[in-house]
Short mmCIF file of C-alpha atoms in Angstrom, two decimals:
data_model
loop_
_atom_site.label_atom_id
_atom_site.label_comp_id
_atom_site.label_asym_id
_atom_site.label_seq_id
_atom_site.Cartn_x
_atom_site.Cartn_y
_atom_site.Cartn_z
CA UNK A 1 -37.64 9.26 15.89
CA UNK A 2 -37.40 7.13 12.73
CA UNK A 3 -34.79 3.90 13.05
CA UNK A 4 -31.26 5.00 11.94
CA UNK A 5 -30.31 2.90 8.86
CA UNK A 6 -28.16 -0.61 9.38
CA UNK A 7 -24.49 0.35 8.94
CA UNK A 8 -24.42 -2.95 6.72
CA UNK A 9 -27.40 -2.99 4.60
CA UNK A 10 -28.92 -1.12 1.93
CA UNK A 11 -27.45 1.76 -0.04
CA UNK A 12 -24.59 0.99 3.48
CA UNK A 13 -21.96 -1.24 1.80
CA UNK A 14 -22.41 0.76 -1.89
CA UNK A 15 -21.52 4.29 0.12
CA UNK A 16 -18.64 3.24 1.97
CA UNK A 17 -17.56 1.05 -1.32
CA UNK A 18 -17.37 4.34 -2.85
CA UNK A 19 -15.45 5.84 -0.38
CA UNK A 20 -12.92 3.11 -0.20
CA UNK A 21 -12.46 3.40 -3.80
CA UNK A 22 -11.83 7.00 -3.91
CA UNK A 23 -8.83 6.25 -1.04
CA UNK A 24 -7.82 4.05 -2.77
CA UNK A 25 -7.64 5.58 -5.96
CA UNK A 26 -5.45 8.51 -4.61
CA UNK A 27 -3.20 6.33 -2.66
CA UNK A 28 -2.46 4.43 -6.32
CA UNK A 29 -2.37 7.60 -8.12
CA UNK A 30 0.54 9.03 -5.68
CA UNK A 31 2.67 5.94 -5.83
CA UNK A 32 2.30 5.40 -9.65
CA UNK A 33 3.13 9.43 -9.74
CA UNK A 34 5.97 8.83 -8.04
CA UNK A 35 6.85 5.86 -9.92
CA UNK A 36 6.61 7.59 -13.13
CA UNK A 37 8.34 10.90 -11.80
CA UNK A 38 11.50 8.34 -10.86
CA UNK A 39 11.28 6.91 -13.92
CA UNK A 40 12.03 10.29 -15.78
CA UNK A 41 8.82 11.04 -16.56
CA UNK A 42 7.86 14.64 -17.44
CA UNK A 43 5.04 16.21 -15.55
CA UNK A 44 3.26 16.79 -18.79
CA UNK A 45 3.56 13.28 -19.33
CA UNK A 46 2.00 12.23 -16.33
CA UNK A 47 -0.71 14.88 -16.80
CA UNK A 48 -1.84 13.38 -20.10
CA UNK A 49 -1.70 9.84 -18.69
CA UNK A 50 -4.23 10.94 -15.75
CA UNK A 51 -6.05 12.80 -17.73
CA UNK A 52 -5.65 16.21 -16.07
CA UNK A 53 -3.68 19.16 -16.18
CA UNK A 54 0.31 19.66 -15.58
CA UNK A 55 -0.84 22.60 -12.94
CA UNK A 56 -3.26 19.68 -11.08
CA UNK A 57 -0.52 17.19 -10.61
CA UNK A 58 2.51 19.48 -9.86
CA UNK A 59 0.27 20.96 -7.23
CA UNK A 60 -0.90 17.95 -5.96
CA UNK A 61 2.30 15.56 -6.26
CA UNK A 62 5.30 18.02 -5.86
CA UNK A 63 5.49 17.99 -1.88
CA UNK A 64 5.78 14.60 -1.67
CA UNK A 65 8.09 14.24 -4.87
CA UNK A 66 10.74 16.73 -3.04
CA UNK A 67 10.76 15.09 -0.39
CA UNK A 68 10.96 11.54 -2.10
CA UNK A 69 13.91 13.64 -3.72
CA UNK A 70 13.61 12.60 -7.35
CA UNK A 71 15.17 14.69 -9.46
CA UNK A 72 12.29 16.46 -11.47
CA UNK A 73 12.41 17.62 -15.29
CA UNK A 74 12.38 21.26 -15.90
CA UNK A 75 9.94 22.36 -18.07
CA UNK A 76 12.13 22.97 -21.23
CA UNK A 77 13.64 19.54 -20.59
CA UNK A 78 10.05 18.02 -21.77
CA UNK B 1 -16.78 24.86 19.52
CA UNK B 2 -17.61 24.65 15.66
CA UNK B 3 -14.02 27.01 15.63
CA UNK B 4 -12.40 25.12 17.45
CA UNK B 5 -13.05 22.04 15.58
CA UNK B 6 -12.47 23.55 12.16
CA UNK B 7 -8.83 24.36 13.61
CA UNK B 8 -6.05 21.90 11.52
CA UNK B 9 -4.63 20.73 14.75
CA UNK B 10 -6.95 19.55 16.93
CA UNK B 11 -4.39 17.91 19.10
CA UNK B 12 -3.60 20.05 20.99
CA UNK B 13 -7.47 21.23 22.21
CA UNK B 14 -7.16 17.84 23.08
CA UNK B 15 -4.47 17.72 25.24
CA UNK B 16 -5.83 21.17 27.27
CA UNK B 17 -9.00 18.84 27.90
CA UNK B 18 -6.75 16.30 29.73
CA UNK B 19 -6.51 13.64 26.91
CA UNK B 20 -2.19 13.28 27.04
CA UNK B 21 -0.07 13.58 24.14
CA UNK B 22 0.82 10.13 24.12
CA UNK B 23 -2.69 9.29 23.39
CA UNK B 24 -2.93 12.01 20.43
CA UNK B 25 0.79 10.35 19.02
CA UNK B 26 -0.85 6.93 19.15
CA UNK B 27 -4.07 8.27 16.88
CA UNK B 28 -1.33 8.85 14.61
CA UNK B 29 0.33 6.31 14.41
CA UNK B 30 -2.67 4.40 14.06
CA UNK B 31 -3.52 6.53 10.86
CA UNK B 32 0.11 6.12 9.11
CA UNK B 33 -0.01 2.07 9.84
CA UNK B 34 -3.18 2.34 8.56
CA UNK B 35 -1.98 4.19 5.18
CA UNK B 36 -4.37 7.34 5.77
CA UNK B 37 -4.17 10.43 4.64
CA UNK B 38 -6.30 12.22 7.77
CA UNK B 39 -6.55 10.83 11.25
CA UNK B 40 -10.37 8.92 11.45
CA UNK B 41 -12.42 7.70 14.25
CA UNK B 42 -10.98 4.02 13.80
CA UNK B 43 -7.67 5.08 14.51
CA UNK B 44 -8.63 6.70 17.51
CA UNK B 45 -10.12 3.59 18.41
CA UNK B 46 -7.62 1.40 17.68
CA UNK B 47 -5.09 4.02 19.81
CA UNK B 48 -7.74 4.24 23.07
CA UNK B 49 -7.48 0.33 22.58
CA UNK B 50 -3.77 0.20 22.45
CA UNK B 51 -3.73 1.28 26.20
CA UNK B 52 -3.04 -1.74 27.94
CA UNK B 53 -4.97 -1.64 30.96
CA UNK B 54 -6.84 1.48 31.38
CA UNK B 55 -10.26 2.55 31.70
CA UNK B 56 -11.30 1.69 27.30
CA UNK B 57 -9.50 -1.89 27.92
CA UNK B 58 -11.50 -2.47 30.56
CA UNK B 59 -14.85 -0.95 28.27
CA UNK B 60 -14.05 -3.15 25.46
CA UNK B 61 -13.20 -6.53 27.15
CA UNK B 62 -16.49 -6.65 28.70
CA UNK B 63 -17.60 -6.49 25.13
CA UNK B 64 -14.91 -9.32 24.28
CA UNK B 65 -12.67 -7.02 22.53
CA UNK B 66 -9.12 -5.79 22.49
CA UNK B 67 -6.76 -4.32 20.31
CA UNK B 68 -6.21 -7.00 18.16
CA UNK B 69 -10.01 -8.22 17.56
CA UNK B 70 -10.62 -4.53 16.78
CA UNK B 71 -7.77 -4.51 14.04
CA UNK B 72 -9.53 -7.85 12.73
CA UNK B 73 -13.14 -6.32 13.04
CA UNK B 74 -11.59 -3.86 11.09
CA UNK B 75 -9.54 -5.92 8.34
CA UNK B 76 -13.24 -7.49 7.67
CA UNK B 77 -14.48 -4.71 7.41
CA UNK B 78 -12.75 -3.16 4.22
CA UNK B 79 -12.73 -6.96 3.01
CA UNK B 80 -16.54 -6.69 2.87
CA UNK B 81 -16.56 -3.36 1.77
CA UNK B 82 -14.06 -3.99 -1.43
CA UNK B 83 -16.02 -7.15 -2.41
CA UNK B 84 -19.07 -5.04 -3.22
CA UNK B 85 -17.28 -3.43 -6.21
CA UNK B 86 -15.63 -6.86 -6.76
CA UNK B 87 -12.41 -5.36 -5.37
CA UNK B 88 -9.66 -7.40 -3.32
CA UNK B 89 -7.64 -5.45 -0.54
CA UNK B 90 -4.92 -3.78 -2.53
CA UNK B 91 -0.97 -5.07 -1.74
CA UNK B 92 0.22 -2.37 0.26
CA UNK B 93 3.08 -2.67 -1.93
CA UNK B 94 1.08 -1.40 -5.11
CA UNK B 95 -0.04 1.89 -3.39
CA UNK B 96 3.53 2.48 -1.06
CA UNK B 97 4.30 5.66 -1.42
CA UNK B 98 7.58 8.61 0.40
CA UNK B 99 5.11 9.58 3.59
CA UNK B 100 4.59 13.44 3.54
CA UNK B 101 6.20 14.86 6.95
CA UNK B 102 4.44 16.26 9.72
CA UNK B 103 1.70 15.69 11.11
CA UNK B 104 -1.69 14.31 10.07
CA UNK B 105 -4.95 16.10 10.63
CA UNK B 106 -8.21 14.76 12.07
CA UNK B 107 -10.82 13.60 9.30
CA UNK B 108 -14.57 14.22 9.40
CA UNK B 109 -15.51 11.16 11.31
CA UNK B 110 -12.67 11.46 14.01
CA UNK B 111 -14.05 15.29 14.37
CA UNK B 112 -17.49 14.34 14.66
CA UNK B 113 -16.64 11.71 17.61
CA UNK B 114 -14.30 14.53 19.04
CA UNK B 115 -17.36 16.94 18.83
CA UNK B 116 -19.58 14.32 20.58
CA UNK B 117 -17.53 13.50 23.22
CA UNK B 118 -16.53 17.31 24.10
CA UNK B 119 -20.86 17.46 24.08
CA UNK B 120 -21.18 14.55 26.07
CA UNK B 121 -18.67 15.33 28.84
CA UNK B 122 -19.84 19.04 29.04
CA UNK B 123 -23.91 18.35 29.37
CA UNK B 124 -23.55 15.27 31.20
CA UNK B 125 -20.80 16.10 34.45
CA UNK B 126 -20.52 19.86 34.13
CA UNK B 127 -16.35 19.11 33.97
CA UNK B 128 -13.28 20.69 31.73
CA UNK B 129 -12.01 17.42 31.46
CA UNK B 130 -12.35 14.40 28.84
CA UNK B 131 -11.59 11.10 29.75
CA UNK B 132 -10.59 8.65 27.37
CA UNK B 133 -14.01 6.83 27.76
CA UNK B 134 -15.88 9.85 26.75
CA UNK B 135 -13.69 9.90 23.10
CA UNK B 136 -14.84 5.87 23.31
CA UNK B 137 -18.13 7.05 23.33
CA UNK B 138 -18.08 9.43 20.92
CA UNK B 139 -16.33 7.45 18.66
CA UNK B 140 -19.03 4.25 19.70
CA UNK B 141 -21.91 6.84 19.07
CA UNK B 142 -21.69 7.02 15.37
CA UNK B 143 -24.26 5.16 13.33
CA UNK B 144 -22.69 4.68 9.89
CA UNK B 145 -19.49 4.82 8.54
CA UNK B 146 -16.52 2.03 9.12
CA UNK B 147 -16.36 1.55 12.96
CA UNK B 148 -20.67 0.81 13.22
CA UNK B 149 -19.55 -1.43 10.24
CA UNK B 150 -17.02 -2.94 11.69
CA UNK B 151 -18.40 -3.73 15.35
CA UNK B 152 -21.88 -5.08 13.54
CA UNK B 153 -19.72 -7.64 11.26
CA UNK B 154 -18.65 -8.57 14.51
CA UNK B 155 -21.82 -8.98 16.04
CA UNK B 156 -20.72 -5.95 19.01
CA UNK B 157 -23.89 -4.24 20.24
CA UNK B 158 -22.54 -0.98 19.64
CA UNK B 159 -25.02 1.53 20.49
CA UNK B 160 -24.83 -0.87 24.09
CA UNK B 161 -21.20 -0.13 24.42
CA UNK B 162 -21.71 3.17 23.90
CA UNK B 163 -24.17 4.02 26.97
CA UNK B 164 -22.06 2.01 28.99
CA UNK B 165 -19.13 4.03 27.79
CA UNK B 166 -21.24 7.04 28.76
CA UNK B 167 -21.84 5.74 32.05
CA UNK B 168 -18.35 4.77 33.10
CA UNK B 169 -17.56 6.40 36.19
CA UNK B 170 -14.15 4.69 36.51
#
């Protein structure tokens, strides 16, 4: 059987680099969400600053928004 | 098995293969100190280590480790890891955020240990029963990912620990 790869070396630290970042990225992108949604932002707004669509964040965010209990724009409030 | 491993709640297989509740509560709690999203395999370390005196204390102190060397093995860890991309540990206060309710599922890596450790304790003593050493060991038998990380920054022979995790007959 061929030697499993060092945990530490190699392609090892880029890999779970990337994976860190991509935590870490979501865990910043929910409390800035947040931040923004108690802040009166509208969830178009947010959606242009992330760069995605309205239906991506409200689907993604909304859950925890509720439960946060900010009081969210209606759509014809934006 | 592969089902029953792709089920959301995993705790409660779990508990019907003798592992208590308490011990499934303290993987969580692991995970929401840790800021996680899913349940991993260094939370259920950390929470098999959190049990003061019991058969994975007694595993890991031979090995010169406890709780609170594990957490630091750990903290290293995603130190090392974040310097790669020239990245400090984030303030937890930049990325606090209203925790979701309920309760967490188990990620890929904490699945995979659970998987090996169902394996192990099935081939090995024929038994409907895991002990807490078995998830140890199928938690220690992983070869990449952030616990092998962890326990080689820390100079741990973990594939050692692991047989003798195996082995433990209590």
């Amino acid at each position: 059987m061929p030697t499993p790869p060092s945990p530490l070396d190699g392609p090892a630290d880029g890999l779970a680099a990337a994976s860190a970042l991509r935590a870490i990225a979501d865990e910043l992108e929910d409390a800035e969400v947040e931040r923004a949604m108690r802040a009166g932002w509208s969830w178009s707004q947010v959606a242009e600053a992330l760069g995605v669509t309205r239906q991506a964040v409200h689907k993604k965010h909304l859950r925890r928004l509720l439960l946060a209990q900010i009081e969210l724009r209606r759509r014809n409030g934006e | 098995m592969s089902r029953i491993l792709a089920a959301r709640r995993l705790a409660p297989v779990l508990v019907a293969w003798g592992i208590g509740p308490s011990v499934s509560h303290q993987f969580e709690i692991e995970a929401k100190r840790d800021g996680a999203k899913a349940i991993e395999a260094e939370h259920m370390l950390l929470a098999l280590a959190a049990g003061p005196g019991g058969d994975v204390a007694k595993l890991l102190g031979e090995a010169g480790l406890d709780y609170h060397r594990l957490a630091a093995a750990l903290r290293d860890e995603r130190r090392r890891t974040l310097a790669f991309a020239g990245m400090k540990v984030p303030d937890t206060k930049l990325v606090a955020t209203t925790e979701l309710d309920g309760s967490l599922t188990f990620g890929t890596s904490a699945k995979a240990a659970i998987r090996r450790a169902l394996v192990g304790a099935r081939h090995e003593r024929h038994r409907r029963h895991l002990r807490s050493t078995d998830l140890l060991a199928g938690i220690l038998d992983a070869e990449l990912g952030t616990v092998p990380r962890a326990l080689a920054i820390s100079g741990i022979d973990r594939a050692e620990m692991a047989s003798r995790a195996w082995g433990f007959k209590g």
